Amino acid sequence: MTRRMNGADAILRSLEAEGVDTVFGIPGGAVLPTYDAFARGTTVRHVLARHEQGAGHMAEGYARASGRTGVAVATSGPGATNLVTPIADAWMDSTPLVCITGQVRSHLIGTDAFQECDITGITIPVVKHSWLVQDVDQIPHVLKSAFHVARTGRCGPVLVDIPRDIQEAELDFEYPDSVDLPGWKPPQKGHPRQIARAAQALAAAERPVLYVGGGTLNADACDELRMLAELGRFPVVTTLMGKSAFPETHELHFGWPGMHGPKWSNWAMNKCDLLVAVGARFDDRVTGKLAAFAPGATVIHLDVDSAEISKLRQADIPVVGPLKQVLSDLADELRALHGTGLIPRTEPWLRQLAAWREEFPLRYRSGGDTLKPQLVVETLQELTADRDDVVWTTGVGQHQMWAMQYLLCDQPRSFITSGGLGTMGYGVPAAIGAKAARPDATVVCVDGDGCFQMTGQELATSVLEGLPIVVVIVNNGYLGMVRQWQDMFFDERQSQIHLTKNVPDYAKLAEAYGGVGLTVDNEDDLEGVLQEALTCGRTAVVDARVDAAEQCFPMIPAGAAALDLVEFEDGVDEQEKVAAA
Amino acid sequence: MRISSMFARRGFNIESLSVGVTERHDVSRITMRVDCEQHPLEQIEKQMHKLVNVLRVSELEPGEAVERELALMKVTATPARRGELIALSQAFNARVADLGTDSIVFEIVGHPEEIDSFEELVRPHGLKELVRTGRIGIGRSATNAAKPRRQHVLT
């Protein structure tokens, strides 16, 4: 049964048919008809951001917190180009995102019209697919395809560009039940023979490691992962993007590998005999020098994206398929093998990993009259340890690494961060999006002062849209991670990194936006201030002024082998000076 | 555009590229010669499969396919030299596409290596301009029904 309406109505009816409950955006000329459709009535909530980049990151945070597809809407020209960073971010981290942009009228395309921009051309390298709608009748099919492509196979961003005249034109609307895209056929299940081989290798392994990445969270495969790990007594390390895919207080969790991962986690990965990559992609931050990574290990690679397998490290046993299915089938196979008498042989290895964890704990110099950034994060962890309703987001930099190291996440999708693109300014808008997805959760953004200044204006959105978040700014007055690299690799020649701690006064800024502003610069007041922010029920910003000299350890210098990581208190002179990555 | 841009950003080297319609008018075929030194062909194929517009990717192995290319070559040819050049072109089954007072345009269709040879032979005479289409290819018809033949075309 069709209904007569215009293209803009069709967009909204399509979103409703897809079950979209929230979109994030900012109106503009090319998208006026669509915003008029919003005004005339819809079940879709629209969250008005202050910058389209903010809207895009909100949609990402929403997607990561809920598992649903994030939707962002912007106008043509600069509105669309402001979405490019979130799109690229979603591309790198495989976040399902549908971006709808207005475009100038069809007859004006190619004439350098006002606010015209070839956004489909610009985003080609960072979207799974994009559509420029040229006929109003295409709208339902295009939107259905957009959601389908964003959400299936390896998740990612898509863009739908709709000229203004198309939004105004009329059609007989009917939403299709399904779409058939002949060029898009993601795998539905893993190959049984490969799964059997993998199970055999796992059953026989003495020093296996499950190397778990963000793909596991995207696939909603956390329960299956846990079942497999417990069944086989396999140690699990989770990457930055995989953090929260496996409960971190579980005895089988052994940290986070990579450039700033603890020594015991990197040793687990690099001294194992069987490395099982689960929705992970051998990213350079995790592997360090590839040639020296996990030497001698047999590699099993489980992933829904066949192009990732053997891209950087040859997989001895590749299994392509959706992880939820693959992990479940793998557990079944393993159980069958156990039934024939094969029992897990990993206890000595688990004891070894626990011993290394005891021997090489994360360390930092505490006490003194300055507040340590690591302590801020540790205190946040202590204050929330007994809760299962906290969702963390972060910006990018030293504070992000400390958040990875010191926050312990047991619930899936409780840690939301920008990994692949490493977008500063991600934290605050992502937190707002997460809150929209999980209104009953307490959403806490651990941010850096540099990051906060990039998208902090979205505090207005948080306050006015009733999406309160807690922002804890680990304020060292610097672009901390850049400073660390300059100190370590550029003979301490500091270049353009000093932001200062008190411009702006973040607590005053928070109050200016209608939120709660708190400042703390010593250990004694820390717990009280953080507790107040966490319990006030309003948008709150804590300006935690910390020691600027703190560096993030351990560290695998760029280009170095993972086993050559540098620990806290190792002298700078002892390291290899290698060129920055 | 999507395909060549994907190749560019992943650092896959395209030596030649040819596009056209196929037996199905809603499907076009791109034939590419790629440099597999830096990246294995398998990785290139897998990345192509991820593109929503790509329906099928297959590899044309030399020996298992008929490969052809077309080239137009404008060669300096004074009236005195004309005869010799035309005789040369006949050895390669090249045609004269255009004849002027001081140059000839040859048209040659053949295996890309034949075209390379012809080019080498006419170059000393003065090759003013050369345009090549890039090779296309099509799988050979099965000669033996019992031997299954892999269908390869990088399309």
XYZ file of C-alpha atoms in Angstrom:
736
model
C 0.000 0.000 0.000
C 1.561 3.245 -1.060
C 1.137 6.728 0.288
C 1.629 9.948 -1.645
C 4.174 12.260 -0.033
C 7.307 14.236 -0.766
C 10.893 13.039 -0.602
C 11.539 14.599 2.797
C 8.550 12.777 4.277
C 9.815 9.642 2.620
C 13.153 10.048 4.389
C 11.446 10.247 7.742
C 9.041 7.399 7.042
C 12.020 5.312 5.976
C 13.881 6.091 9.206
C 10.783 5.142 11.165
C 10.456 1.913 9.212
C 14.081 1.126 10.101
C 13.265 1.570 13.783
C 15.493 4.611 14.174
C 14.659 6.357 17.425
C 17.280 9.133 17.475
C 19.163 11.186 14.919
C 21.778 13.857 15.535
C 22.164 16.856 13.271
C 22.023 20.531 12.366
C 19.693 22.005 9.738
C 20.664 24.163 6.780
C 19.435 25.361 3.417
C 19.808 22.190 1.417
C 18.073 20.120 4.040
C 15.183 22.466 4.944
C 12.478 20.224 3.470
C 13.640 17.349 5.657
C 13.651 19.496 8.755
C 10.151 20.646 7.882
C 9.148 17.002 7.865
C 10.621 16.700 11.369
C 8.546 19.679 12.465
C 5.349 18.240 11.017
C 5.661 15.185 13.232
C 7.667 12.006 13.591
C 8.542 9.416 16.220
C 12.230 9.992 15.525
C 13.921 12.138 18.148
C 16.233 14.809 16.760
C 19.126 15.949 18.926
C 20.354 19.390 17.865
C 24.147 19.613 18.071
C 26.343 22.710 17.898
C 28.723 21.480 15.200
C 28.150 18.758 12.640
C 31.327 17.049 13.800
C 29.691 16.861 17.220
C 26.552 15.406 15.652
C 28.596 12.770 13.843
C 30.505 11.707 16.959
C 27.235 11.633 18.907
C 25.831 9.235 16.340
C 28.973 7.130 16.745
C 28.726 7.111 20.537
C 25.084 6.133 20.218
C 25.985 3.235 17.929
C 28.832 1.988 20.102
C 26.754 2.122 23.272
C 23.721 0.388 21.840
C 24.788 -1.782 18.932
C 22.262 0.064 16.782
C 23.072 2.118 13.695
C 23.882 5.767 14.399
C 22.263 8.406 12.180
C 23.527 11.921 11.534
C 21.910 14.589 9.364
C 23.589 17.674 7.930
C 23.171 20.196 5.204
C 25.260 20.550 2.061
C 28.661 22.148 1.709
C 30.280 22.891 5.058
C 27.667 20.894 6.967
C 28.619 17.836 5.003
C 32.350 18.421 5.163
C 32.082 18.811 8.928
C 30.851 15.224 8.991
C 33.964 13.907 7.255
C 35.939 13.421 10.470
C 33.236 11.319 12.161
C 32.774 9.352 8.944
C 36.491 8.631 8.736
C 36.428 7.706 12.424
C 33.552 5.287 11.880
C 35.407 3.842 8.890
C 38.515 3.119 10.924
C 36.652 1.662 13.905
C 33.908 -0.139 11.923
C 31.032 1.725 13.543
C 27.640 1.458 11.796
C 26.683 4.973 10.743
C 24.199 6.349 8.209
C 24.885 9.987 7.293
C 22.199 11.853 5.384
C 23.279 15.090 3.776
C 21.280 17.641 1.853
C 22.680 18.616 -1.541
C 22.016 21.630 -3.771
C 19.251 21.298 -6.361
C 20.009 18.755 -9.092
C 20.305 21.309 -11.899
C 22.883 23.245 -9.848
C 25.191 20.302 -9.203
C 28.545 20.937 -10.828
C 28.051 24.711 -11.075
C 29.849 25.660 -7.848
C 26.535 26.694 -6.340
C 26.174 28.149 -2.855
C 27.144 25.547 -0.266
C 27.733 22.976 -2.958
C 30.299 20.310 -2.320
C 31.006 16.918 -3.846
C 30.636 15.080 -0.553
C 30.151 11.695 -2.185
C 33.467 12.246 -3.991
C 35.244 13.443 -0.866
C 34.108 10.492 1.245
C 34.795 7.719 -1.288
C 37.848 6.437 0.592
C 36.117 6.417 3.971
C 32.670 4.965 3.381
C 31.547 1.427 2.691
C 29.287 2.895 0.021
C 27.468 6.110 -0.816
C 24.492 7.190 -2.871
C 23.612 10.456 -4.599
C 19.855 10.196 -4.989
C 18.820 11.348 -8.472
C 15.173 10.347 -8.468
C 12.724 10.726 -5.599
C 11.379 7.210 -6.212
C 14.772 5.830 -5.223
C 14.599 7.129 -1.658
C 13.039 4.094 0.074
C 15.296 1.611 -1.707
C 18.419 3.704 -1.132
C 17.756 4.178 2.569
C 17.007 0.506 3.074
C 20.213 -0.347 1.251
C 22.118 2.203 3.303
C 21.073 0.692 6.607
C 21.687 -2.799 5.257
C 25.218 -2.053 4.092
C 26.127 -0.090 7.238
C 25.049 -2.906 9.487
C 26.037 -6.134 7.735
C 29.391 -7.766 7.227
C 32.008 -5.554 8.807
C 30.046 -2.545 10.108
C 30.908 0.910 8.847
C 29.706 4.306 7.636
C 27.596 5.037 4.568
C 26.500 8.353 3.082
C 23.257 9.296 1.361
C 23.316 12.642 -0.435
C 19.893 13.992 -1.359
C 19.433 17.126 -3.506
C 16.892 19.634 -2.292
C 14.582 19.301 -5.282
C 14.461 15.534 -4.704
C 13.397 16.166 -1.113
C 10.616 18.382 -2.456
C 9.447 16.091 -5.260
C 6.560 13.712 -4.731
C 6.407 9.945 -4.771
C 4.141 7.057 -3.879
C 5.936 5.778 -0.823
C 6.272 2.128 0.041
C 9.110 0.789 2.147
C 10.619 -2.390 0.712
C 10.736 -5.518 2.852
C 14.185 -6.377 1.638
C 16.870 -5.271 -0.751
C 19.024 -7.384 -3.012
C 22.460 -5.913 -3.641
C 24.193 -8.380 -5.920
C 27.625 -6.955 -5.130
C 27.188 -7.156 -1.382
C 27.043 -10.668 0.029
C 28.687 -10.820 3.451
C 29.470 -14.299 4.768
C 26.724 -15.913 6.821
C 28.723 -18.554 8.609
C 32.237 -19.899 8.995
C 33.476 -22.928 7.091
C 32.982 -26.062 9.180
C 36.306 -27.585 8.167
C 38.199 -24.450 9.170
C 36.352 -24.333 12.472
C 37.249 -27.958 13.106
C 40.931 -27.248 12.397
C 40.845 -24.265 14.713
C 39.236 -26.300 17.475
C 41.896 -28.967 17.179
C 44.676 -26.393 17.391
C 43.034 -24.792 20.425
C 42.545 -28.103 22.191
C 46.187 -29.012 21.741
C 47.697 -25.622 22.622
C 49.751 -25.162 25.757
C 50.264 -21.387 25.510
C 47.300 -20.001 23.587
C 46.042 -16.399 23.738
C 42.744 -14.994 22.568
C 43.594 -11.603 21.009
C 40.219 -9.878 21.094
C 39.472 -6.727 19.104
C 36.567 -4.383 18.470
C 35.010 -6.764 15.975
C 33.859 -8.907 18.869
C 31.799 -6.057 20.317
C 30.436 -5.122 16.888
C 29.297 -8.694 16.396
C 27.586 -8.855 19.812
C 29.642 -11.977 20.391
C 30.757 -11.335 23.966
C 28.746 -14.156 25.531
C 30.093 -16.624 22.994
C 33.633 -15.379 23.612
C 33.292 -15.873 27.337
C 31.887 -19.348 26.877
C 34.791 -20.335 24.643
C 37.426 -18.850 26.940
C 36.030 -20.555 30.024
C 35.550 -23.838 28.193
C 39.154 -24.032 27.077
C 40.719 -22.075 29.961
C 42.163 -19.584 27.449
C 43.733 -16.302 28.542
C 42.131 -13.259 26.911
C 43.760 -9.945 26.052
C 41.557 -7.168 24.717
C 42.739 -4.345 22.512
C 41.773 -0.702 23.037
C 38.798 -1.240 20.740
C 38.024 -4.603 22.297
C 38.031 -3.296 25.840
C 34.827 -4.426 27.621
C 34.295 -7.365 25.258
C 35.480 -9.618 28.114
C 34.927 -8.887 31.806
C 38.142 -7.375 33.110
C 37.766 -8.602 36.652
C 37.560 -12.180 35.304
C 40.540 -14.398 36.176
C 41.133 -15.148 32.477
C 41.496 -11.495 31.475
C 45.115 -10.509 31.021
C 45.094 -6.874 30.033
C 45.483 -4.880 26.881
C 48.289 -5.396 24.368
C 50.106 -2.769 22.405
C 52.064 0.447 22.507
C 50.929 1.367 26.007
C 49.841 -2.038 27.159
C 51.198 -3.577 30.358
C 54.241 -5.761 30.052
C 52.375 -8.921 31.016
C 49.820 -8.392 28.223
C 52.493 -7.848 25.603
C 54.414 -10.854 26.856
C 51.250 -12.956 26.680
C 50.816 -11.983 23.027
C 54.443 -12.348 22.057
C 55.389 -15.480 23.964
C 52.342 -17.562 23.112
C 52.407 -20.593 20.812
C 48.886 -20.099 19.455
C 47.510 -16.636 18.744
C 43.780 -16.507 18.077
C 42.771 -13.138 16.635
C 39.070 -12.573 17.296
C 37.693 -9.583 15.412
C 41.100 -7.908 15.559
C 43.297 -6.614 12.760
C 46.972 -6.692 13.818
C 47.048 -2.927 14.022
C 50.523 -1.388 14.300
C 49.765 0.028 17.771
C 49.274 -3.553 18.959
C 51.982 -5.391 17.056
C 54.929 -3.023 17.157
C 57.465 -4.156 14.590
C 55.494 -6.725 12.597
C 58.418 -8.967 11.779
C 59.108 -9.407 15.491
C 55.497 -9.853 16.547
C 54.402 -13.129 18.168
C 57.384 -14.987 16.767
C 56.822 -18.668 16.372
C 53.109 -18.507 17.112
C 50.590 -20.332 14.967
C 47.927 -17.826 14.020
C 44.202 -18.482 13.875
C 42.288 -15.478 12.547
C 38.534 -15.236 13.066
C 36.907 -12.287 11.285
C 33.867 -11.380 9.218
C 36.053 -9.401 6.787
C 38.137 -11.751 4.672
C 40.342 -8.878 3.490
C 41.748 -8.481 7.006
C 42.930 -12.070 7.119
C 46.571 -12.365 6.129
C 46.686 -8.657 5.311
C 49.490 -7.976 7.778
C 50.239 -11.346 9.342
C 49.799 -14.654 7.584
C 46.953 -16.680 9.127
C 47.643 -20.393 9.466
C 43.996 -21.152 10.103
C 41.681 -18.455 8.694
C 37.981 -18.552 9.551
C 35.769 -16.019 7.767
C 32.313 -15.481 9.149
C 30.142 -13.616 11.659
C 31.814 -13.987 15.034
C 28.702 -14.807 16.999
C 28.186 -17.891 14.872
C 31.856 -18.774 14.516
C 32.657 -18.588 18.242
C 29.599 -20.642 19.076
C 30.465 -23.319 16.510
C 34.046 -23.309 17.718
C 32.922 -23.910 21.299
C 30.735 -26.799 20.142
C 33.679 -28.385 18.323
C 35.921 -27.899 21.334
C 33.351 -29.427 23.637
C 33.172 -32.448 21.355
C 36.950 -32.806 21.475
C 36.902 -32.566 25.259
C 34.322 -35.325 25.192
C 36.901 -37.583 23.577
C 39.240 -37.084 26.505
C 41.279 -34.058 25.466
C 41.498 -31.688 28.421
C 42.779 -28.106 28.587
C 46.520 -27.908 29.209
C 46.780 -24.217 29.854
C 47.106 -24.086 33.657
C 50.910 -23.712 33.751
C 50.678 -20.921 31.139
C 47.929 -19.155 33.109
C 50.093 -19.345 36.235
C 53.012 -17.896 34.281
C 50.895 -14.970 33.048
C 49.637 -14.295 36.568
C 53.228 -14.348 37.817
C 54.292 -11.839 35.176
C 51.363 -9.619 36.162
C 52.604 -9.713 39.761
C 56.170 -9.048 38.725
C 55.559 -6.189 36.255
C 52.576 -4.190 37.508
C 51.642 -0.780 36.119
C 53.578 1.776 38.117
C 53.777 5.508 38.591
C 55.278 7.846 41.158
C 52.521 8.862 43.537
C 52.260 11.243 46.443
C 53.938 14.624 46.463
C 52.020 17.851 46.178
C 50.871 17.441 42.600
C 47.881 15.405 41.550
C 48.798 12.408 39.399
C 46.654 11.735 36.318
C 46.800 7.993 36.890
C 45.359 8.505 40.364
C 42.409 10.430 38.932
C 41.509 7.485 36.723
C 42.148 4.931 39.471
C 39.877 6.865 41.803
C 37.133 6.948 39.184
C 37.483 3.187 38.921
C 37.266 2.733 42.693
C 34.189 4.949 42.993
C 32.339 2.972 40.293
C 33.699 -0.524 40.882
C 30.495 -2.010 42.235
C 28.259 -0.583 39.509
C 27.264 -2.123 36.185
C 25.614 0.945 34.724
C 28.587 3.138 33.891
C 29.585 3.874 30.312
C 32.986 5.455 29.734
C 34.088 7.508 26.784
C 37.479 9.086 26.228
C 39.272 11.545 24.023
C 42.633 10.662 22.512
C 46.002 10.930 24.155
C 47.713 10.111 27.428
C 44.451 10.254 29.371
C 42.988 7.717 26.948
C 45.818 5.298 27.601
C 45.502 5.690 31.352
C 41.761 5.109 31.020
C 42.530 1.900 29.122
C 44.981 0.802 31.799
C 43.144 1.711 34.975
C 39.429 1.417 34.280
C 38.093 -2.109 34.647
C 35.102 -2.739 32.398
C 32.975 -5.822 32.920
C 29.956 -4.904 30.797
C 30.097 -5.020 26.995
C 29.935 -1.668 25.253
C 30.922 0.217 28.384
C 34.125 1.696 26.958
C 33.808 3.951 23.928
C 36.892 5.466 22.357
C 38.382 6.492 19.043
C 41.039 3.928 18.201
C 41.846 3.723 14.519
C 41.574 7.380 13.586
C 42.430 8.634 17.085
C 40.160 11.668 16.916
C 40.738 14.266 19.594
C 37.404 15.728 20.661
C 35.613 12.399 20.348
C 34.930 12.061 24.056
C 32.284 14.677 24.878
C 29.979 14.168 21.867
C 30.363 10.403 22.015
C 29.293 10.554 25.656
C 26.196 12.542 24.697
C 25.315 9.987 22.032
C 25.902 7.145 24.487
C 23.580 8.807 26.997
C 20.885 9.101 24.330
C 21.224 5.366 23.744
C 21.430 4.460 27.428
C 19.494 7.100 29.402
C 19.643 5.018 32.577
C 23.411 4.730 32.553
C 25.857 7.162 34.108
C 28.034 8.262 31.230
C 31.484 9.529 32.140
C 33.874 11.091 29.672
C 37.538 10.956 30.671
C 38.943 13.707 28.523
C 42.099 15.661 27.959
C 42.206 19.445 28.078
C 43.330 19.577 24.461
C 40.529 17.271 23.377
C 37.897 19.073 25.402
C 38.593 22.342 23.640
C 37.897 20.776 20.245
C 34.261 19.828 20.845
C 33.465 21.144 24.326
C 30.701 23.388 22.992
C 28.507 20.295 22.808
C 28.017 20.767 26.576
C 25.182 23.016 25.442
C 23.576 20.053 23.680
C 24.058 17.920 26.763
C 22.369 20.449 29.047
C 19.538 21.569 26.767
C 18.647 18.132 25.373
C 18.468 16.553 28.811
C 21.420 14.237 28.175
C 23.555 14.846 31.259
C 27.122 13.540 31.189
C 30.058 13.738 33.586
C 33.264 15.029 32.049
C 36.512 14.569 33.953
C 39.202 16.631 32.295
C 42.656 15.257 33.022
C 44.054 18.745 32.743
C 47.826 18.947 32.436
C 47.757 22.115 30.370
C 49.462 20.406 27.434
C 48.906 18.268 24.409
C 50.238 15.530 26.631
C 50.930 12.694 24.233
C 52.656 15.023 21.759
C 54.761 16.382 24.608
C 55.735 12.850 25.598
C 56.960 12.086 22.068
C 58.817 15.381 21.848
C 60.455 14.685 25.227
C 61.375 11.122 24.324
C 62.287 11.380 20.636
C 63.044 15.004 19.868
C 65.565 15.762 22.619
C 62.856 17.423 24.732
C 62.399 20.172 22.156
C 58.814 21.128 22.933
C 56.974 22.589 20.007
C 53.516 24.126 20.133
C 52.083 21.968 22.888
C 51.460 24.329 25.767
C 47.761 25.044 26.148
C 47.954 26.218 29.817
C 45.885 24.817 32.659
C 43.677 27.783 33.342
C 42.718 29.191 29.971
C 39.848 28.493 29.827
C 38.737 27.964 33.408
C 36.861 24.753 32.695
C 34.665 24.879 35.769
C 33.483 28.380 34.874
C 32.934 27.272 31.304
C 30.753 24.411 32.501
C 28.686 26.823 34.598
C 28.384 29.127 31.586
C 26.835 26.208 29.702
C 24.374 25.544 32.519
C 26.244 22.622 34.003
C 28.064 21.971 37.275
C 31.708 23.054 37.344
C 34.234 21.608 39.814
C 37.989 22.030 40.139
C 40.471 19.843 42.000
C 44.257 19.910 42.141
C 45.234 17.718 45.100
C 44.805 14.143 46.305
C 42.846 14.970 49.451
C 39.920 16.601 47.671
C 39.912 14.225 44.702
C 37.477 11.578 45.893
C 34.948 14.092 47.176
C 34.924 16.137 44.008
C 34.620 13.116 41.723
C 31.858 11.663 43.852
C 29.929 14.915 43.683
C 30.185 14.980 39.911
C 29.124 11.344 39.618
C 26.063 11.727 41.824
C 24.720 15.187 41.045
C 22.542 13.950 38.171
C 23.395 16.949 36.020
C 25.935 17.685 33.325
C 29.125 18.154 35.298
C 32.701 19.003 34.423
C 35.584 18.247 36.758
C 38.749 20.190 35.991
C 41.335 17.831 37.472
C 44.633 19.721 37.352
C 47.408 17.163 37.184
C 51.158 16.877 36.992
C 52.202 17.756 33.441
C 55.439 15.818 33.646
C 53.791 12.391 33.840
C 54.477 10.127 30.919
C 52.542 7.118 29.784
C 54.264 3.784 30.433
C 54.942 1.109 29.401
C 55.665 2.157 25.841
C 56.709 0.304 22.720
C 58.538 3.026 20.769
C 57.320 3.296 17.182
C 59.088 0.780 14.995
C 60.363 -1.244 17.930
C 59.524 -4.846 18.699
C 56.809 -5.375 21.308
C 59.204 -7.315 23.518
C 61.485 -4.268 23.636
C 58.969 -2.125 25.447
C 60.137 0.573 27.796
C 58.882 0.590 31.345
C 58.412 3.308 33.868
C 61.693 4.503 35.338
C 63.777 3.142 32.501
C 65.998 6.025 31.474
C 65.260 7.880 28.284
C 68.848 7.373 27.159
C 68.490 3.595 27.226
C 65.908 3.603 24.487
C 66.515 3.355 20.812
C 65.835 6.732 19.261
C 63.624 5.841 16.390
C 61.835 8.177 14.067
C 58.254 8.909 15.066
C 55.743 6.729 13.303
C 36.235 6.071 -9.471
C 35.671 3.956 -6.356
C 37.863 1.189 -7.649
C 40.777 3.312 -8.796
C 40.618 5.392 -5.638
C 40.709 2.216 -3.529
C 43.754 1.059 -5.469
C 45.466 4.389 -4.990
C 44.954 4.594 -1.239
C 46.055 1.032 -0.636
C 49.112 1.492 -2.813
C 48.173 -1.085 -5.437
C 49.830 -0.177 -8.739
C 47.637 -0.149 -11.827
C 49.578 -0.518 -15.067
C 46.566 -0.326 -17.334
C 42.808 -0.084 -17.062
C 40.032 -0.542 -19.603
C 36.255 -0.169 -19.033
C 33.260 -0.971 -21.140
C 29.803 -2.538 -21.230
C 29.348 -6.281 -21.176
C 26.810 -8.734 -22.543
C 24.527 -7.286 -19.854
C 23.957 -3.594 -20.430
C 23.529 -2.838 -16.747
C 26.909 -4.380 -15.949
C 30.245 -2.965 -16.996
C 33.585 -4.704 -17.007
C 36.873 -3.240 -15.916
C 40.010 -5.025 -16.975
C 43.126 -4.099 -15.048
C 46.732 -5.065 -15.199
C 48.074 -4.802 -11.680
C 51.549 -4.890 -10.228
C 51.641 -7.620 -7.600
C 55.142 -7.016 -6.335
C 54.255 -5.108 -3.174
C 50.921 -6.664 -2.425
C 49.738 -10.176 -3.158
C 46.979 -10.443 -5.729
C 44.784 -12.172 -3.183
C 44.704 -9.094 -0.953
C 43.868 -6.887 -3.952
C 41.009 -9.174 -4.922
C 39.651 -9.297 -1.376
C 39.614 -5.493 -1.110
C 37.739 -5.275 -4.407
C 35.094 -7.693 -3.216
C 34.262 -5.293 -0.375
C 33.079 -2.638 -2.834
C 29.301 -2.749 -3.133
C 29.329 -2.109 -6.909
C 31.689 -4.969 -7.606
C 29.790 -8.089 -8.601
C 32.612 -10.432 -9.390
C 36.382 -10.441 -9.407
C 38.414 -12.974 -11.253
C 41.966 -13.365 -12.355
C 43.023 -13.799 -15.986
C 46.013 -16.055 -15.999
C 48.262 -15.811 -19.038
C 47.775 -18.895 -21.126
C 44.227 -19.356 -19.897
C 42.895 -16.258 -21.597
C 42.742 -14.468 -24.905
C 44.309 -11.033 -24.386
C 44.073 -8.145 -26.833
C 44.863 -4.501 -27.003
C 44.452 -1.749 -29.598
C 47.019 0.929 -30.303
C 47.190 3.963 -32.576
C 50.673 5.161 -33.502
C 51.550 8.298 -35.401
C 54.912 7.747 -37.097
C 57.027 10.260 -39.001
C 56.903 9.222 -42.662
C 58.287 11.211 -45.512
C 57.103 9.992 -48.911
C 60.453 8.244 -49.362
C 60.051 6.248 -46.145
C 56.359 5.444 -46.551
C 56.754 2.255 -48.436
C 59.151 0.733 -45.974
C 56.936 1.558 -43.032
C 53.830 0.168 -44.638
C 55.653 -3.050 -45.455
C 56.733 -3.265 -41.825
C 53.192 -2.768 -40.640
C 51.908 -5.536 -42.891
C 54.166 -7.988 -41.116
C 52.191 -7.209 -37.970
C 48.762 -7.021 -39.590
C 48.610 -3.369 -38.663
C 46.407 -1.109 -40.753
C 46.972 2.372 -42.013
C 44.323 4.454 -40.272
C 45.471 7.807 -41.574
C 47.963 9.034 -44.150
C 49.432 12.504 -44.203
C 52.239 14.346 -45.978
C 54.745 13.680 -43.244
C 53.237 11.044 -40.977
C 51.223 7.856 -40.946
C 48.834 6.673 -38.255
C 48.944 2.936 -37.785
C 46.216 0.978 -36.088
C 47.222 -2.345 -34.569
C 45.158 -4.911 -32.690
C 46.798 -7.867 -31.115
C 48.343 -9.413 -28.085
C 49.923 -6.671 -25.965
C 53.377 -8.138 -26.557
C 52.934 -7.927 -30.320
C 52.063 -4.259 -29.872
C 55.199 -3.783 -27.771
C 57.275 -5.330 -30.584
C 55.694 -3.168 -33.271
C 56.247 -0.081 -31.201
C 59.921 -0.954 -30.798
C 60.274 -1.351 -34.542
C 58.654 1.963 -35.500
C 60.223 4.030 -32.735
C 63.555 4.582 -34.553
C 61.606 6.089 -37.453
C 60.154 8.790 -35.205
C 57.181 7.917 -33.015
C 55.286 11.167 -32.646
C 52.340 9.919 -30.616
C 51.164 6.662 -29.145
C 47.784 5.819 -27.628
C 47.007 2.390 -26.185
C 43.684 1.183 -24.840
C 45.067 -1.124 -22.187
C 44.534 -4.826 -22.528
C 41.246 -6.658 -22.308
C 40.861 -10.352 -21.999
C 38.408 -13.179 -22.034
C 38.709 -16.719 -20.791
C 39.534 -19.359 -23.362
C 36.757 -21.744 -24.280
C 37.199 -25.091 -22.579
C 38.886 -27.529 -24.902
C 38.531 -30.462 -22.568
C 35.243 -30.788 -20.755
C 36.774 -33.100 -18.164
C 39.343 -30.555 -17.038
C 37.610 -27.810 -15.001
C 38.998 -24.432 -15.932
C 39.087 -21.530 -13.483
C 37.367 -18.476 -14.932
C 39.667 -15.518 -14.534
C 39.049 -11.930 -15.415
C 40.018 -9.104 -13.133
C 36.741 -7.260 -13.508
